[in-house]
Amino acid sequence: MQYLFHPQASQPSLELRGDEHRYIFKVRRHREGEEIALRNLQDNQIHFYTISSLDKKQALLTLSSSKTLEVKAKKSLHIAWCVIDPKSVEKVLPTLNEIGIEKISFIYCKRSQKSFKPDFKRLEKILLNSSQQCGRSQLMELEMVDNLEDFLKSHPETLMLNFSENILSKKSNIKTIAIGCEGGFTEEEIALFEPEKIIGLDSPLILKSESAVCAVGVKLLL
């Protein structure tokens, strides 16, 4: 773990109880007098606290120093992801967070099942745990969008990942890309994009939606 999230990190002193206390002192086995790092994830500050006292139920921390330390991908990437089974999203979300994807917009595309509804509280908890492990200093942004047409009105620069001879490469300067659900995009949705805004992967294999999102993230950010 690179740091512990605490909403009041930056205060001169903090008290840890419950899950925070148990993880730091029973799992990580920190001891009185040691220093631990905390973030509040509202800014790029990391705060170092000394464990001033410790018992079985609580720990008191005293702020010793703070500094600005921004940890994020070198480039920005926004994924417009047609809604799939939330369980599949939850499995790959830590990986996407570690890769450095800045934002995911979940979109109800024509072939998305309307019964699938992302649980944003659960997703944010997954992102928080992942960020503490990988050191990311800002949480990934998540949002819900009703349909692809509405998304394109506010993000006209978006490209589409689909079958195409225009192959995605590491040198591609892409900020926003739309990725389909199982079954891909409909002809009506494909028609929303100019041919030069449709790109493909250099592979003859058919990828699951979540595999495609990971592949694009790795290709563009790592």
CSV table of C-alpha atoms in Angstrom, one decimal:
chain,number,residue,atom,x,y,z
A,1,MET,CA,0.0,0.0,0.0
A,2,GLN,CA,1.4,3.4,-1.0
A,3,TYR,CA,-0.8,5.5,1.2
A,4,LEU,CA,-3.9,5.4,3.3
A,5,PHE,CA,-7.0,7.4,2.3
A,6,HIS,CA,-8.5,9.6,5.0
A,7,PRO,CA,-10.9,12.5,4.2
A,8,GLN,CA,-9.2,14.7,6.9
A,9,ALA,CA,-5.7,14.0,5.9
A,10,SER,CA,-3.7,17.4,6.2
A,11,GLN,CA,-5.1,18.0,9.7
A,12,PRO,CA,-2.4,18.4,12.5
A,13,SER,CA,-3.7,15.2,14.2
A,14,LEU,CA,-5.9,12.3,13.3
A,15,GLU,CA,-7.5,9.4,15.1
A,16,LEU,CA,-7.8,6.0,13.3
A,17,ARG,CA,-10.5,3.5,14.4
A,18,GLY,CA,-12.4,0.5,12.9
A,19,ASP,CA,-11.3,-0.7,9.4
A,20,GLU,CA,-8.5,1.9,9.1
A,21,HIS,CA,-7.0,0.9,12.4
A,22,ARG,CA,-7.3,-2.8,11.7
A,23,TYR,CA,-5.7,-2.6,8.3
A,24,ILE,CA,-2.8,-0.4,9.3
A,25,PHE,CA,-1.9,-2.2,12.5
A,26,LYS,CA,-3.1,-5.7,12.2
A,27,VAL,CA,-2.5,-6.3,8.5
A,28,ARG,CA,0.4,-3.9,7.7
A,29,ARG,CA,1.7,-4.3,11.3
A,30,HIS,CA,2.9,-0.7,11.8
A,31,ARG,CA,4.0,0.2,15.3
A,32,GLU,CA,4.1,3.3,17.5
A,33,GLY,CA,6.8,5.8,16.4
A,34,GLU,CA,6.6,4.7,12.7
A,35,GLU,CA,5.6,7.1,9.9
A,36,ILE,CA,2.8,6.4,7.5
A,37,ALA,CA,1.6,8.3,4.4
A,38,LEU,CA,-2.0,9.6,4.0
A,39,ARG,CA,-4.0,11.4,1.2
A,40,ASN,CA,-7.4,13.0,1.1
A,41,LEU,CA,-7.6,12.7,-2.7
A,42,GLN,CA,-8.9,16.2,-3.0
A,43,ASP,CA,-5.6,17.6,-4.1
A,44,ASN,CA,-2.1,16.2,-5.0
A,45,GLN,CA,-0.8,16.5,-1.5
A,46,ILE,CA,0.7,13.5,0.4
A,47,HIS,CA,0.9,13.8,4.2
A,48,PHE,CA,3.2,12.0,6.5
A,49,TYR,CA,2.1,11.2,10.0
A,50,THR,CA,3.9,9.7,12.9
A,51,ILE,CA,2.0,7.2,15.0
A,52,SER,CA,2.1,8.9,18.4
A,53,SER,CA,0.1,6.4,20.4
A,54,LEU,CA,-1.5,3.1,19.7
A,55,ASP,CA,-3.8,0.6,21.5
A,56,LYS,CA,-6.2,-2.2,20.5
A,57,LYS,CA,-9.0,0.1,19.4
A,58,GLN,CA,-7.5,3.3,18.1
A,59,ALA,CA,-4.3,5.1,17.0
A,60,LEU,CA,-3.4,8.8,17.2
A,61,LEU,CA,-1.4,10.3,14.4
A,62,THR,CA,0.6,13.5,14.4
A,63,LEU,CA,1.4,15.3,11.1
A,64,SER,CA,5.1,15.5,10.5
A,65,SER,CA,5.3,16.8,6.9
A,66,SER,CA,3.4,17.3,3.7
A,67,LYS,CA,4.4,17.7,0.1
A,68,THR,CA,2.9,17.9,-3.4
A,69,LEU,CA,3.3,14.5,-5.2
A,70,GLU,CA,1.1,14.0,-8.3
A,71,VAL,CA,1.0,10.4,-9.5
A,72,LYS,CA,-0.9,9.8,-12.8
A,73,ALA,CA,-0.4,8.6,-16.3
A,74,LYS,CA,1.7,10.8,-18.7
A,75,LYS,CA,-1.3,11.1,-21.0
A,76,SER,CA,-5.0,11.6,-20.6
A,77,LEU,CA,-7.5,9.0,-21.7
A,78,HIS,CA,-11.3,9.1,-21.5
A,79,ILE,CA,-13.1,5.8,-22.3
A,80,ALA,CA,-16.7,6.0,-23.5
A,81,TRP,CA,-17.8,2.4,-22.6
A,82,CYS,CA,-21.1,0.9,-23.7
A,83,VAL,CA,-22.7,-0.7,-20.6
A,84,ILE,CA,-21.9,-4.3,-20.0
A,85,ASP,CA,-22.4,-6.7,-17.1
A,86,PRO,CA,-21.3,-4.7,-13.9
A,87,LYS,CA,-19.5,-7.8,-12.6
A,88,SER,CA,-17.2,-7.8,-15.7
A,89,VAL,CA,-16.5,-4.1,-15.1
A,90,GLU,CA,-15.7,-4.7,-11.4
A,91,LYS,CA,-13.1,-7.4,-12.3
A,92,VAL,CA,-11.1,-5.2,-14.6
A,93,LEU,CA,-11.6,-1.8,-13.0
A,94,PRO,CA,-8.5,-2.1,-10.7
A,95,THR,CA,-6.4,-2.9,-13.8
A,96,LEU,CA,-7.8,0.1,-15.7
A,97,ASN,CA,-7.1,2.3,-12.7
A,98,GLU,CA,-3.5,1.1,-12.5
A,99,ILE,CA,-3.0,1.7,-16.3
A,100,GLY,CA,-4.0,5.3,-15.7
A,101,ILE,CA,-7.3,5.8,-17.4
A,102,GLU,CA,-8.5,9.2,-16.3
A,103,LYS,CA,-12.3,8.8,-16.9
A,104,ILE,CA,-14.9,6.3,-17.9
A,105,SER,CA,-18.3,7.3,-19.2
A,106,PHE,CA,-20.8,4.4,-19.1
A,107,ILE,CA,-23.2,4.7,-22.1
A,108,TYR,CA,-26.4,2.8,-22.8
A,109,CYS,CA,-25.7,1.9,-26.4
A,110,LYS,CA,-28.2,0.1,-28.6
A,111,ARG,CA,-27.0,-3.4,-27.7
A,112,SER,CA,-26.5,-2.6,-24.0
A,113,GLN,CA,-28.8,-4.5,-21.7
A,114,LYS,CA,-30.9,-1.9,-19.9
A,115,SER,CA,-31.1,-4.1,-16.8
A,116,PHE,CA,-27.4,-3.6,-16.3
A,117,LYS,CA,-26.9,-0.7,-13.9
A,118,PRO,CA,-23.4,0.2,-12.6
A,119,ASP,CA,-23.2,0.5,-8.8
A,120,PHE,CA,-21.1,3.7,-8.5
A,121,LYS,CA,-20.6,3.4,-4.7
A,122,ARG,CA,-19.2,-0.1,-5.2
A,123,LEU,CA,-17.0,1.0,-8.1
A,124,GLU,CA,-15.7,4.0,-6.2
A,125,LYS,CA,-14.7,1.7,-3.3
A,126,ILE,CA,-12.8,-0.6,-5.8
A,127,LEU,CA,-11.1,2.5,-7.2
A,128,LEU,CA,-10.1,3.7,-3.7
A,129,ASN,CA,-8.6,0.4,-2.8
A,130,SER,CA,-6.7,0.2,-6.1
A,131,SER,CA,-5.4,3.8,-5.8
A,132,GLN,CA,-4.0,3.2,-2.4
A,133,GLN,CA,-2.1,0.2,-3.8
A,134,CYS,CA,-0.8,1.7,-7.0
A,135,GLY,CA,-0.2,5.2,-5.6
A,136,ARG,CA,-2.5,7.1,-7.9
A,137,SER,CA,-3.1,10.6,-6.4
A,138,GLN,CA,-6.6,11.3,-7.9
A,139,LEU,CA,-9.5,8.9,-8.3
A,140,MET,CA,-10.7,7.9,-11.8
A,141,GLU,CA,-13.8,9.9,-12.8
A,142,LEU,CA,-17.0,7.9,-13.5
A,143,GLU,CA,-20.3,9.0,-15.1
A,144,MET,CA,-23.4,7.7,-16.7
A,145,VAL,CA,-24.7,8.8,-20.1
A,146,ASP,CA,-28.1,8.0,-21.7
A,147,ASN,CA,-26.9,7.3,-25.2
A,148,LEU,CA,-24.0,7.6,-27.7
A,149,GLU,CA,-25.6,10.5,-29.5
A,150,ASP,CA,-25.7,12.7,-26.4
A,151,PHE,CA,-22.1,11.8,-25.5
A,152,LEU,CA,-20.9,12.8,-29.0
A,153,LYS,CA,-22.6,16.2,-28.7
A,154,SER,CA,-20.4,17.0,-25.7
A,155,HIS,CA,-17.3,15.1,-26.9
A,156,PRO,CA,-17.1,15.5,-30.7
A,157,GLU,CA,-13.4,14.5,-30.8
A,158,THR,CA,-14.3,10.9,-29.8
A,159,LEU,CA,-13.0,8.0,-32.0
A,160,MET,CA,-14.7,4.6,-32.2
A,161,LEU,CA,-12.9,1.3,-31.7
A,162,ASN,CA,-14.3,-1.1,-34.4
A,163,PHE,CA,-13.1,-3.2,-37.2
A,164,SER,CA,-10.9,-0.9,-39.4
A,165,GLU,CA,-7.8,-0.9,-41.5
A,166,ASN,CA,-6.9,2.3,-39.6
A,167,ILE,CA,-4.9,0.6,-36.8
A,168,LEU,CA,-4.4,1.9,-33.3
A,169,SER,CA,-0.8,2.5,-32.4
A,170,LYS,CA,1.2,3.8,-29.5
A,171,LYS,CA,1.7,7.1,-31.4
A,172,SER,CA,-2.0,7.7,-31.8
A,173,ASN,CA,-2.9,11.0,-30.2
A,174,ILE,CA,-6.3,9.9,-28.8
A,175,LYS,CA,-8.0,11.6,-25.9
A,176,THR,CA,-11.4,10.0,-26.0
A,177,ILE,CA,-12.5,6.6,-27.5
A,178,ALA,CA,-15.8,4.7,-27.6
A,179,ILE,CA,-15.7,1.0,-27.0
A,180,GLY,CA,-18.8,-1.2,-27.6
A,181,CYS,CA,-20.5,-3.9,-25.5
A,182,GLU,CA,-20.9,-7.5,-26.5
A,183,GLY,CA,-22.2,-7.6,-30.1
A,184,GLY,CA,-20.5,-4.4,-30.9
A,185,PHE,CA,-22.0,-1.2,-32.3
A,186,THR,CA,-25.1,-1.1,-34.5
A,187,GLU,CA,-24.9,0.3,-38.1
A,188,GLU,CA,-26.8,3.3,-36.9
A,189,GLU,CA,-24.1,4.0,-34.2
A,190,ILE,CA,-21.3,3.4,-36.6
A,191,ALA,CA,-22.8,6.0,-39.0
A,192,LEU,CA,-22.4,8.7,-36.3
A,193,PHE,CA,-18.6,8.6,-36.9
A,194,GLU,CA,-16.7,9.7,-40.0
A,195,PRO,CA,-14.6,6.8,-41.5
A,196,GLU,CA,-11.3,8.4,-40.4
A,197,LYS,CA,-12.6,8.4,-36.8
A,198,ILE,CA,-13.0,4.6,-36.7
A,199,ILE,CA,-9.9,2.7,-35.7
A,200,GLY,CA,-9.1,-1.0,-35.0
A,201,LEU,CA,-6.7,-3.2,-33.2
A,202,ASP,CA,-4.0,-5.1,-35.1
A,203,SER,CA,-5.5,-8.5,-34.3
A,204,PRO,CA,-7.8,-11.0,-36.2
A,205,LEU,CA,-9.2,-12.1,-32.8
A,206,ILE,CA,-12.6,-11.0,-31.4
A,207,LEU,CA,-12.1,-9.5,-27.9
A,208,LYS,CA,-14.6,-9.2,-25.1
A,209,SER,CA,-15.5,-5.6,-24.4
A,210,GLU,CA,-13.5,-5.5,-21.1
A,211,SER,CA,-10.5,-7.0,-22.9
A,212,ALA,CA,-10.7,-4.3,-25.6
A,213,VAL,CA,-10.8,-1.6,-23.0
A,214,CYS,CA,-7.7,-3.0,-21.3
A,215,ALA,CA,-5.9,-3.4,-24.6
A,216,VAL,CA,-6.6,0.2,-25.6
A,217,GLY,CA,-5.5,1.5,-22.3
A,218,VAL,CA,-2.2,-0.3,-22.4
A,219,LYS,CA,-1.6,0.7,-26.0
A,220,LEU,CA,-2.2,4.4,-25.5
A,221,LEU,CA,-0.9,4.9,-21.9
A,222,LEU,CA,1.9,2.4,-21.2
